[in-house]
PDB file of C-alpha atoms in Angstrom:
ATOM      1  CA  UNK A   1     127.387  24.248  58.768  1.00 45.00           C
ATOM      2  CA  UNK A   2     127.795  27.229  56.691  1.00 53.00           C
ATOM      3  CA  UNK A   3     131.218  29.138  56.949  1.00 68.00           C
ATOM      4  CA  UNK A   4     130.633  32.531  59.314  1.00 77.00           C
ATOM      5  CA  UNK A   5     131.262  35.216  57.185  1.00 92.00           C
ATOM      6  CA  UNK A   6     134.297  37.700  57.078  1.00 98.00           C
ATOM      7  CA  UNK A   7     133.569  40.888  58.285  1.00 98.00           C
ATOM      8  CA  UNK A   8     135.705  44.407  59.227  1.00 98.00           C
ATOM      9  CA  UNK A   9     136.456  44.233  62.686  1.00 98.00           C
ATOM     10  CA  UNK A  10     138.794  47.257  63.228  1.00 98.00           C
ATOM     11  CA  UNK A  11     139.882  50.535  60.640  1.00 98.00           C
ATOM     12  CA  UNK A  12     142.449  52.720  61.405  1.00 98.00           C
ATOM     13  CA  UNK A  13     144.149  55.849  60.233  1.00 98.00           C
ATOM     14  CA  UNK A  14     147.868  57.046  60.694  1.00 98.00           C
ATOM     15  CA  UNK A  15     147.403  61.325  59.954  1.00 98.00           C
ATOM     16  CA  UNK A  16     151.425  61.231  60.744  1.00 98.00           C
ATOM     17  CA  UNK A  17     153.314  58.824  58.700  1.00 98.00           C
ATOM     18  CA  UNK A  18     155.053  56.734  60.732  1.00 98.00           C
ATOM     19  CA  UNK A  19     153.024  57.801  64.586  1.00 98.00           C
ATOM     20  CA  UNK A  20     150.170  55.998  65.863  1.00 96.00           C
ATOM     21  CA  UNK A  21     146.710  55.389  64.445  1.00 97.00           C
ATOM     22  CA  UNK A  22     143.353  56.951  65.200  1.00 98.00           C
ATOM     23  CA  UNK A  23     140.448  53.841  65.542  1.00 98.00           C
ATOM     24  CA  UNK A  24     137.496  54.248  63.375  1.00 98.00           C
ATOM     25  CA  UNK A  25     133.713  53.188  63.307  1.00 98.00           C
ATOM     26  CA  UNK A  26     133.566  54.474  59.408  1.00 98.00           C
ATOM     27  CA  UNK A  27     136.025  55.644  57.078  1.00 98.00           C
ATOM     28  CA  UNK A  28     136.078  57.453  53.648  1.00 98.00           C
ATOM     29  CA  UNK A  29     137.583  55.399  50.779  1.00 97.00           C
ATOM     30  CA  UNK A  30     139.243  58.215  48.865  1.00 94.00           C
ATOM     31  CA  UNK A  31     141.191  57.602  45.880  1.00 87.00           C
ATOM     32  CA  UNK A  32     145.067  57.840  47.342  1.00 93.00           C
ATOM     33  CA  UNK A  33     143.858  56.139  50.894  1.00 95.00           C
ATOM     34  CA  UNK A  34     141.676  56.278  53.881  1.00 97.00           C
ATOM     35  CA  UNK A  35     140.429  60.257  54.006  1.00 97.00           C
ATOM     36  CA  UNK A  36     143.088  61.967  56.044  1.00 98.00           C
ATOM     37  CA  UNK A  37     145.164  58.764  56.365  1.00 98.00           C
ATOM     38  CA  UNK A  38     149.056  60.188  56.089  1.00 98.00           C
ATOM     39  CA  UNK A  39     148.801  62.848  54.421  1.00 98.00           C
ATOM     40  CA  UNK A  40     150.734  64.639  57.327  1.00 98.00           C
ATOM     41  CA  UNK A  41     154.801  63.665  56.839  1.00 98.00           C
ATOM     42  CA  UNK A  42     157.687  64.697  59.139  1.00 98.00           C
ATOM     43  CA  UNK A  43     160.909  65.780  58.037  1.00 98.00           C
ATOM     44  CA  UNK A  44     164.401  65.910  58.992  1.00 98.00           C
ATOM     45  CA  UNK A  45     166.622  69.323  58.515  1.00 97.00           C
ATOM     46  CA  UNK A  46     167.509  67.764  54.843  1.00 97.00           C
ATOM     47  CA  UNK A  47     163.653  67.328  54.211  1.00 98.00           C
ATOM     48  CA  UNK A  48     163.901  64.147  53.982  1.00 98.00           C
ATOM     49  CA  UNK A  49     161.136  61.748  55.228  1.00 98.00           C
ATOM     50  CA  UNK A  50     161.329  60.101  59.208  1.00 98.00           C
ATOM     51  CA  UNK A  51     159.854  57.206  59.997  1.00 98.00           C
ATOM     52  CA  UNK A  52     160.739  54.708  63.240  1.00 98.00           C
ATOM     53  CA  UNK A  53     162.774  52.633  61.042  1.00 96.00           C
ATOM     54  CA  UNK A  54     165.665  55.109  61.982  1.00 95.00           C
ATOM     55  CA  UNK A  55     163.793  56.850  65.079  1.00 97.00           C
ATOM     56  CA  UNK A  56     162.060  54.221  67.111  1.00 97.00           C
ATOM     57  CA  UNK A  57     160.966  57.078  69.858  1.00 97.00           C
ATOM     58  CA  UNK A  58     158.394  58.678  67.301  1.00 98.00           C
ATOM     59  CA  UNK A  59     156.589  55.890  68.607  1.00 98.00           C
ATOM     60  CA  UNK A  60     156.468  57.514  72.027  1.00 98.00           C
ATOM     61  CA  UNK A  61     154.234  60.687  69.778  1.00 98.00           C
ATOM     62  CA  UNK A  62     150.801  59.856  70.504  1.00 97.00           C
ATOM     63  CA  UNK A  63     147.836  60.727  68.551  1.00 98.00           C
ATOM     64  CA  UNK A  64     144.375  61.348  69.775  1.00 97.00           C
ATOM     65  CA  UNK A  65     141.466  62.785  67.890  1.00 97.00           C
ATOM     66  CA  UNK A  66     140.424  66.468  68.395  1.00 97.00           C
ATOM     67  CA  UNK A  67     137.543  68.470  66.293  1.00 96.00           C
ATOM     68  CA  UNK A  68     138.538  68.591  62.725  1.00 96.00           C
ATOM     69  CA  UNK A  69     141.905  67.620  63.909  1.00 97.00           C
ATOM     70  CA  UNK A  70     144.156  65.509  66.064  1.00 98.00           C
ATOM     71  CA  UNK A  71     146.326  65.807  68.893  1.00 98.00           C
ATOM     72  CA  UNK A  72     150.245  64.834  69.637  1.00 98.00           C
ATOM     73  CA  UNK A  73     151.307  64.116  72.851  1.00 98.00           C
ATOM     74  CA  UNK A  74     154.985  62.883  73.794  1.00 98.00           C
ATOM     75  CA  UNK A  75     154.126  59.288  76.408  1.00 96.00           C
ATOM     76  CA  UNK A  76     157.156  60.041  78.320  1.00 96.00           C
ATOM     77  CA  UNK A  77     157.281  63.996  78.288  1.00 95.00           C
ATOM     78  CA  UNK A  78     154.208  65.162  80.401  1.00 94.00           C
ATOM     79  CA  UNK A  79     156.265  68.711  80.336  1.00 95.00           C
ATOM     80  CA  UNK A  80     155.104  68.660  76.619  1.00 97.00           C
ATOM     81  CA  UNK A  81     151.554  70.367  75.771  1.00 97.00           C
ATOM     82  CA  UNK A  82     149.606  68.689  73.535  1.00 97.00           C
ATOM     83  CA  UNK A  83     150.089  69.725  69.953  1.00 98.00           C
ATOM     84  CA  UNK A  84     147.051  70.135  67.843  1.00 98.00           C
ATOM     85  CA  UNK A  85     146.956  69.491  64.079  1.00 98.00           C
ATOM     86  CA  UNK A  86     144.402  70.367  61.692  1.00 97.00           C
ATOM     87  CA  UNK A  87     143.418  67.705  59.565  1.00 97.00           C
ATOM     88  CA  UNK A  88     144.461  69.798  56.613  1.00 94.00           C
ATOM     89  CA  UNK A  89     147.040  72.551  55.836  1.00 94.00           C
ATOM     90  CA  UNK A  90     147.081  75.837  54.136  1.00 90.00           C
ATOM     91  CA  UNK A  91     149.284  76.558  51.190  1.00 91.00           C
ATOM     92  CA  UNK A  92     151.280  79.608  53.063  1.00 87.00           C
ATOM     93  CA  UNK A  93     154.569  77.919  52.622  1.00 90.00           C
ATOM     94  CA  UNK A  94     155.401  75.072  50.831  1.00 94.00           C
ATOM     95  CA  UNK A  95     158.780  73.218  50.195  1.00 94.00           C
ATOM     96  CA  UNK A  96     159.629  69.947  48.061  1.00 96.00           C
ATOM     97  CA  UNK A  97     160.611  66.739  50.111  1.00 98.00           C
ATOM     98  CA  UNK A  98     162.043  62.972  49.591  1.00 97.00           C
ATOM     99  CA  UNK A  99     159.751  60.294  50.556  1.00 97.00           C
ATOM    100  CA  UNK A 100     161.673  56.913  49.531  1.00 95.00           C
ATOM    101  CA  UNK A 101     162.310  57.571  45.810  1.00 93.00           C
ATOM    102  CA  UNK A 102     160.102  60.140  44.892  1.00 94.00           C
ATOM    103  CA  UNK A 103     159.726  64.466  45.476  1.00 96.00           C
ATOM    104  CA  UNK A 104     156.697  65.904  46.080  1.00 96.00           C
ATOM    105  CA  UNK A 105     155.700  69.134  46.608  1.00 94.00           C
ATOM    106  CA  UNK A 106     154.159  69.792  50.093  1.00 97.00           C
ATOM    107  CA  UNK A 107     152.734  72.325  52.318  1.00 97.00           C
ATOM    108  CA  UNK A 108     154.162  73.162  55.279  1.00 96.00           C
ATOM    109  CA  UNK A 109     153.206  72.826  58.927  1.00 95.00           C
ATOM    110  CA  UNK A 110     153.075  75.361  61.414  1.00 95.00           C
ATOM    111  CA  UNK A 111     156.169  76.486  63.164  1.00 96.00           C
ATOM    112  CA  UNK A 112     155.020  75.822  66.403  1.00 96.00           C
ATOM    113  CA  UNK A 113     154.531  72.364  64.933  1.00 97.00           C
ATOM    114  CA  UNK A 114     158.045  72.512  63.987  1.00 98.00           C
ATOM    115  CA  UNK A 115     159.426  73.558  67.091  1.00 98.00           C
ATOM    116  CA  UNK A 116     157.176  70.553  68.966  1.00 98.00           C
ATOM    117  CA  UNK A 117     158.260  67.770  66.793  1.00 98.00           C
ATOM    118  CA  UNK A 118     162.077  69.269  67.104  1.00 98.00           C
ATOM    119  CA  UNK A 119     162.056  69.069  70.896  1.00 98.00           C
ATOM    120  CA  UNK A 120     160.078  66.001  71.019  1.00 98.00           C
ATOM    121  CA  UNK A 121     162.184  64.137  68.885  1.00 98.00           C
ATOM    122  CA  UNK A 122     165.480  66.101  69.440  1.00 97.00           C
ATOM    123  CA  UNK A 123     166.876  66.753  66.051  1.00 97.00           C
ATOM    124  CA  UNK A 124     165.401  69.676  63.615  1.00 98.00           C
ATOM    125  CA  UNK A 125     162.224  68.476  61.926  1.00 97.00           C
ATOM    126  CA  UNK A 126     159.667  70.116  59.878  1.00 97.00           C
ATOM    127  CA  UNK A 127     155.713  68.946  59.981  1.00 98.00           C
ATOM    128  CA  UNK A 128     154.187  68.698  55.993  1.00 98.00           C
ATOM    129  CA  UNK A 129     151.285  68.266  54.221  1.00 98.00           C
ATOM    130  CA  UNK A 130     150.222  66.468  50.968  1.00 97.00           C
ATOM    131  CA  UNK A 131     147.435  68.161  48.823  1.00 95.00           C
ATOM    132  CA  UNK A 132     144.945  67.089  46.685  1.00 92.00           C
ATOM    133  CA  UNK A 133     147.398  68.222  43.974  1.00 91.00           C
ATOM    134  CA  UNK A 134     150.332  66.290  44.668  1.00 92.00           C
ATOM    135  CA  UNK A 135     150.518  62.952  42.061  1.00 89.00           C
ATOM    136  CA  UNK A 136     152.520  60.794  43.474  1.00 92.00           C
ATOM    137  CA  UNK A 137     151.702  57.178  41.696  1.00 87.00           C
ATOM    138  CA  UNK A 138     151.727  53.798  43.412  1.00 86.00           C
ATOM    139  CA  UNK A 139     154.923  51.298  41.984  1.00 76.00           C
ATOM    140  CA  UNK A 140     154.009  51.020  38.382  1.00 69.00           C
ATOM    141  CA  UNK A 141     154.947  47.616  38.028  1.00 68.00           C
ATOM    142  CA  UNK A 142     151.602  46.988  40.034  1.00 67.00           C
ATOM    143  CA  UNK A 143     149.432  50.030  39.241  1.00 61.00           C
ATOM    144  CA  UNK A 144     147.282  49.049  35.687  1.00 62.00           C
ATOM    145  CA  UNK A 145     145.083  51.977  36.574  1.00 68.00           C
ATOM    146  CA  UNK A 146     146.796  55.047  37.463  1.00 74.00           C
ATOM    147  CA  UNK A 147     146.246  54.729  41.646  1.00 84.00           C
ATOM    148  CA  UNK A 148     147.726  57.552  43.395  1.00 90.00           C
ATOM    149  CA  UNK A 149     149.193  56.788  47.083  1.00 94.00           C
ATOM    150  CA  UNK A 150     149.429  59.488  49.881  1.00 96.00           C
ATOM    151  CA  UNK A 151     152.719  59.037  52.200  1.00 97.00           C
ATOM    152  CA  UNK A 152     152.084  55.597  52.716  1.00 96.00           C
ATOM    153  CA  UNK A 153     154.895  53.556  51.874  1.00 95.00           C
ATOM    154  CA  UNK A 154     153.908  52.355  48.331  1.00 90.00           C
ATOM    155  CA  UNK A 155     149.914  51.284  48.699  1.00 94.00           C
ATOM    156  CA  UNK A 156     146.949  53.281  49.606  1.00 95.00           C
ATOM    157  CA  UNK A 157     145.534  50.655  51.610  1.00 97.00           C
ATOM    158  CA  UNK A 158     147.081  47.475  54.027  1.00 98.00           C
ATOM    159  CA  UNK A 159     144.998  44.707  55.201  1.00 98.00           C
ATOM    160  CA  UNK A 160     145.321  42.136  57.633  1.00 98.00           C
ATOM    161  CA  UNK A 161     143.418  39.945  59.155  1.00 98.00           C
ATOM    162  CA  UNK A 162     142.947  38.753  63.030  1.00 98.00           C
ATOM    163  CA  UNK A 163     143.432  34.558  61.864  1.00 98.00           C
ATOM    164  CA  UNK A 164     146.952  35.633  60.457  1.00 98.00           C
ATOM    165  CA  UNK A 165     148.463  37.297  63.751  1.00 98.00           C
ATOM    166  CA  UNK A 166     146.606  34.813  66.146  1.00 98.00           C
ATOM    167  CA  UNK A 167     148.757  31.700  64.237  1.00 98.00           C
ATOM    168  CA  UNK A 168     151.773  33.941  64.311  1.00 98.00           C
ATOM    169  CA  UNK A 169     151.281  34.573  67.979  1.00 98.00           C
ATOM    170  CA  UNK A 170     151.113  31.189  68.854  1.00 98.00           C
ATOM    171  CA  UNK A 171     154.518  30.474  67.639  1.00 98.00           C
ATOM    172  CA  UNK A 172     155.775  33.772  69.760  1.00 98.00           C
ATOM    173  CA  UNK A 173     156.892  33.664  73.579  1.00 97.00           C
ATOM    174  CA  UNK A 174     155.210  37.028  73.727  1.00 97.00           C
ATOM    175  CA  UNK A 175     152.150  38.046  71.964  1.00 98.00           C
ATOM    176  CA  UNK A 176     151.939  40.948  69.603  1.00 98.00           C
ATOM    177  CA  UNK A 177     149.254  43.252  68.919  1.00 98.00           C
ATOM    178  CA  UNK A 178     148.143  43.786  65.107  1.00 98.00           C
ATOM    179  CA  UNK A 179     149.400  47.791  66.021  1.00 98.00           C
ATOM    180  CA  UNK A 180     153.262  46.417  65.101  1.00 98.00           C
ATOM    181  CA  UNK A 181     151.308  45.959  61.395  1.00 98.00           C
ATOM    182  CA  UNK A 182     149.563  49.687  61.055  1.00 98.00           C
ATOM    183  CA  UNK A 183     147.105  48.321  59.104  1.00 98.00           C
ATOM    184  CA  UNK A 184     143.963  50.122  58.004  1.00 98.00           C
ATOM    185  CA  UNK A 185     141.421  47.134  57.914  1.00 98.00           C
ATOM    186  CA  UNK A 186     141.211  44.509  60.013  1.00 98.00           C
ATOM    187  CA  UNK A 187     138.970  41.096  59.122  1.00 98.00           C
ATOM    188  CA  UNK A 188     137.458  38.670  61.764  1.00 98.00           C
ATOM    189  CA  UNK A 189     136.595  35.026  60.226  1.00 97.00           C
ATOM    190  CA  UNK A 190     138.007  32.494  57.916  1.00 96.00           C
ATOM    191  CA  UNK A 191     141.594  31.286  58.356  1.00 96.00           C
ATOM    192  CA  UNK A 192     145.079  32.202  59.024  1.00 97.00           C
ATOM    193  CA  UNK A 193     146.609  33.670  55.943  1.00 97.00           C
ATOM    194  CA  UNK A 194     143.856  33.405  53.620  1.00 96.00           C
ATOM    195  CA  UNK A 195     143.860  36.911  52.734  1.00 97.00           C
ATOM    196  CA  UNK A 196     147.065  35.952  50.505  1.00 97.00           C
ATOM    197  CA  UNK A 197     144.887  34.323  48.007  1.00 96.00           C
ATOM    198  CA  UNK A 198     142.582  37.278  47.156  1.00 97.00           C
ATOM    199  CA  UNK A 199     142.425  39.704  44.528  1.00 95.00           C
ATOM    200  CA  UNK A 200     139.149  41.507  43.796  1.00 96.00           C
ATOM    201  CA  UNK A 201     137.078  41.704  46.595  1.00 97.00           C
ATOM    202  CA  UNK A 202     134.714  44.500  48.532  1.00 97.00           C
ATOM    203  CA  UNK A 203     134.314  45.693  51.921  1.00 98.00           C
ATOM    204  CA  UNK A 204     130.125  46.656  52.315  1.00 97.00           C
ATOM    205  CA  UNK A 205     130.023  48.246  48.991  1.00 96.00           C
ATOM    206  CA  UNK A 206     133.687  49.359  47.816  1.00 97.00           C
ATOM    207  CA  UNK A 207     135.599  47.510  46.022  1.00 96.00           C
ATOM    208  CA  UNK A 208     138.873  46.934  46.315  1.00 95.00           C
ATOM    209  CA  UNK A 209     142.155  44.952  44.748  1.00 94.00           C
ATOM    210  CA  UNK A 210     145.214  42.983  46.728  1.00 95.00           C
ATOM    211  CA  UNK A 211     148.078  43.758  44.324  1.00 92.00           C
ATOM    212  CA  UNK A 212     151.043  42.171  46.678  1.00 92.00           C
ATOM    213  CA  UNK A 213     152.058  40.989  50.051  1.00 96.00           C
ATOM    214  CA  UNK A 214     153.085  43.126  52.577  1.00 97.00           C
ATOM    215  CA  UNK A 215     156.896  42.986  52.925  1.00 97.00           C
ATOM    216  CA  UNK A 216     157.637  43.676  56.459  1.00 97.00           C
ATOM    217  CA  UNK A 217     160.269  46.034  57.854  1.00 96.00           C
ATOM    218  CA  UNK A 218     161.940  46.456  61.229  1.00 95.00           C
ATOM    219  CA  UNK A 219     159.099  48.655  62.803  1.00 97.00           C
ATOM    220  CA  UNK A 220     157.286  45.999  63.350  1.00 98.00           C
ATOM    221  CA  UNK A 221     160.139  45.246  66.238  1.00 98.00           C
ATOM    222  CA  UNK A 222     159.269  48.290  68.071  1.00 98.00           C
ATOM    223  CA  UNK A 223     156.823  48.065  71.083  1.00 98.00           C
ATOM    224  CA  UNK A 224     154.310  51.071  70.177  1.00 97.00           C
ATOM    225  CA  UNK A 225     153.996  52.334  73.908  1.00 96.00           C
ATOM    226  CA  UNK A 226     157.539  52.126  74.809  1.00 97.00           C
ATOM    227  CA  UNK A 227     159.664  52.464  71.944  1.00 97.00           C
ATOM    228  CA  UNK A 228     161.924  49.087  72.867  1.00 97.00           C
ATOM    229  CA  UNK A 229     162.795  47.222  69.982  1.00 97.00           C
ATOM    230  CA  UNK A 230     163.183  43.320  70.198  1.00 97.00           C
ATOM    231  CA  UNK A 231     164.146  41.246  67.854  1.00 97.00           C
ATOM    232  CA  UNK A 232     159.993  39.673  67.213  1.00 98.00           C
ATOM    233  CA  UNK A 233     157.683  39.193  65.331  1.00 98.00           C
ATOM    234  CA  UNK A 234     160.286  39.335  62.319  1.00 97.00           C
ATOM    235  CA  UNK A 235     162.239  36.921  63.759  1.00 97.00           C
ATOM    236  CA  UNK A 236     159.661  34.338  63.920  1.00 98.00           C
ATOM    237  CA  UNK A 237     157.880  35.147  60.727  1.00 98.00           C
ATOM    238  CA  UNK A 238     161.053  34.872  58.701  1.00 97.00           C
ATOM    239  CA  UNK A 239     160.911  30.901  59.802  1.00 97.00           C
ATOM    240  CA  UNK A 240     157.828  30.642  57.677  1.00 97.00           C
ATOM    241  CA  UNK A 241     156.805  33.729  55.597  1.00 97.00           C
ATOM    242  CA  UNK A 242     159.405  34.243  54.155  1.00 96.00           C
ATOM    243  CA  UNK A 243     159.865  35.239  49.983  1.00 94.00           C
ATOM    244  CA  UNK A 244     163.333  35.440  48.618  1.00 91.00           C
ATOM    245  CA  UNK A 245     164.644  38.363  51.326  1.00 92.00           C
ATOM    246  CA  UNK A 246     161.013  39.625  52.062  1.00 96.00           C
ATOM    247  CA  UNK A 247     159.142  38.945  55.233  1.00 98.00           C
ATOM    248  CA  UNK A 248     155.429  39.162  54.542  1.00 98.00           C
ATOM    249  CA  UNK A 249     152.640  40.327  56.869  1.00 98.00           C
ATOM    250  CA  UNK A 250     149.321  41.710  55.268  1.00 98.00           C
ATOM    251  CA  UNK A 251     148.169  42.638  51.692  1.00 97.00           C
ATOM    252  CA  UNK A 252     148.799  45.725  49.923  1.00 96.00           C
ATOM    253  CA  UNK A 253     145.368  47.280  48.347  1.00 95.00           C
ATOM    254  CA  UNK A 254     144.640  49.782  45.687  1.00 92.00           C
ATOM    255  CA  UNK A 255     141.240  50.970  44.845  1.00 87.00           C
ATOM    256  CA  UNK A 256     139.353  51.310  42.250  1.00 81.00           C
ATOM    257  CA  UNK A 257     136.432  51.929  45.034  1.00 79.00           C
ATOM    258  CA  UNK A 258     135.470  54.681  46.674  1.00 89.00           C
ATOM    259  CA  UNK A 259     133.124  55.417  48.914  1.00 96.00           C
ATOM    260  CA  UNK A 260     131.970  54.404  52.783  1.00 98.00           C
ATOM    261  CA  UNK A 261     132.979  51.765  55.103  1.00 98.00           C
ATOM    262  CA  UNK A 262     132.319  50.559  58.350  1.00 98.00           C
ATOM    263  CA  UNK A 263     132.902  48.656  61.174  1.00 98.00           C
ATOM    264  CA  UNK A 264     131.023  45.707  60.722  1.00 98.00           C
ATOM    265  CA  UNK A 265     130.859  45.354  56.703  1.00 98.00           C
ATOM    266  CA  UNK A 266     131.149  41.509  54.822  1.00 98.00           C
ATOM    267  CA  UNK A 267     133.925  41.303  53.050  1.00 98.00           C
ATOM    268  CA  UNK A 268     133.285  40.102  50.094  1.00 98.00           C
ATOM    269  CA  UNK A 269     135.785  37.942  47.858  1.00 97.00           C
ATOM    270  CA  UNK A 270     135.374  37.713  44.210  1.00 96.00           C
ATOM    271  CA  UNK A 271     138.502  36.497  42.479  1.00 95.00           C
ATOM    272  CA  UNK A 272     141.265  34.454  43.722  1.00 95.00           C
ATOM    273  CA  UNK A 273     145.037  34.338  43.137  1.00 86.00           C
ATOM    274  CA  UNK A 274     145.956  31.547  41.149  1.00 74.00           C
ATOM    275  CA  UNK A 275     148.415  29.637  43.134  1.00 57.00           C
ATOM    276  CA  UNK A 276     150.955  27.756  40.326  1.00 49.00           C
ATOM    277  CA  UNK A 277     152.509  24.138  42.265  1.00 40.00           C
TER     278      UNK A 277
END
């Protein structure tokens, strides 16, 4: 009986680096990411970037679509109004922040952005934006062809796949949800893990490359509606995924595609990894 194929079972964005994701039926493969996938960035008074690796309760800001837009609202702060947030800024003011090693220019937010995300969160914070006209490059030790990366960690694009975190789940007391992984495609089909062995492949009609695993950090400890932090899945995963001090979870993606996908697309694999004994 003939193998059922792989296909794209869920597609997210993240607008806010580091807040939740926005489900998608169809998604624009741009040439830094996902279109509008975090290319919105908070920052601390130093304008440096946040993320829940040192402020677990952003994931208490929620984010809902809106026309054009999306909305923030705090899960445990009904006294705060919903915040809406254009998918794109305006180049009134603009400032240069740190996100990991690199500067980039950005637009800035509204102040009544500002002044949310500073209550919310309580410390000073500033709400940016990345233009078209920011190059910021993928790491170059994995970037042959010039990819650019919005304020995603290092990769326009992460993949996982639902085989992978149903093995991993039956090893956990608790099951997680594939939300602790913020990817932005999700596979159904074939078997646990064997999205480590690609390189080339396409979703519908875009292609795409895996250039590296997914090294996982401590935010995938956090529960996304309540902010607790435990000590799983890393704890578990490090019994078994493990690569020198790296956990791994997912594969990192570049391009060279672009174009439309959507829910529902085969998944196409045309080159391997060669795998040395």
């Amino acid at each position: 009986m003939a193998a059922s194929p792989l296909t794209l079972s869920a597609l997210y964005i993240y607008p806010v680096k580091s807040l939740g994701g926005i489900p998608l039926t169809e998604a624009e493969v741009e040439l830094r990411g996902l279109r509008h996938d975090r290319r919105w960035l908070i920052v601390d008074a130093r304008n440096q970037f946040m993320t829940q690796r040192q402020q677990p309760h952003m994931a208490l800001l929620q984010v809902s679509p809106a026309y054009n837009g999306f909305l923030l609202t705090h899960r445990q702060r009904p006294d705060l109004l919903p915040l809406y947030i254009p998918f794109e800024a305006t180049p009134e003011r603009t400032l240069f922040v740190t996100i990991w090693d690199d500067m980039v220019f950005a637009w800035r937010g509204t102040p009544a952005a500002d002044a949310w995300l500073t209550e919310a969160l309580g410390q000073t914070c500033r709400l940016v934006y990345m233009s078209d006209m920011v190059m910021r490059a993928t790491e170059p030790e994995q970037n042959p062809d010039d990819q650019m990366v919005s304020f995603a960690d290092a990769y326009p694009f992460l993949l996982a796949g639902e085989a992978s975190l149903q093995e991993l789940n039956t090893r956990l007391a608790e099951p997680v949800p594939m939300d602790r992984f913020r990817p932005n495609f999700v596979f159904a089909g074939g078997t646990p893990w064997q999205e480590d062995t690609w390189t080339d492949f396409q979703i519908g009609e875009v292609r795409f490359r895996a250039v590296k695993p997914c090294a996982r950090c401590p935010v995938t400890t956090i529960n996304q509606l309540t902010a607790q932090k435990s000590a799983e899945p890393l704890r578990t995963l490090a019994t078994y995924r493990a690569a020198g001090n790296k956990v791994l979870f997912g594969q990192n993606l570049t391009g060279p595609g672009q174009g439309l996908v959507r829910l529902g697309d085969v998944i196409t694999v045309h080159k391997l990894r060669e795998v040395h004994a």
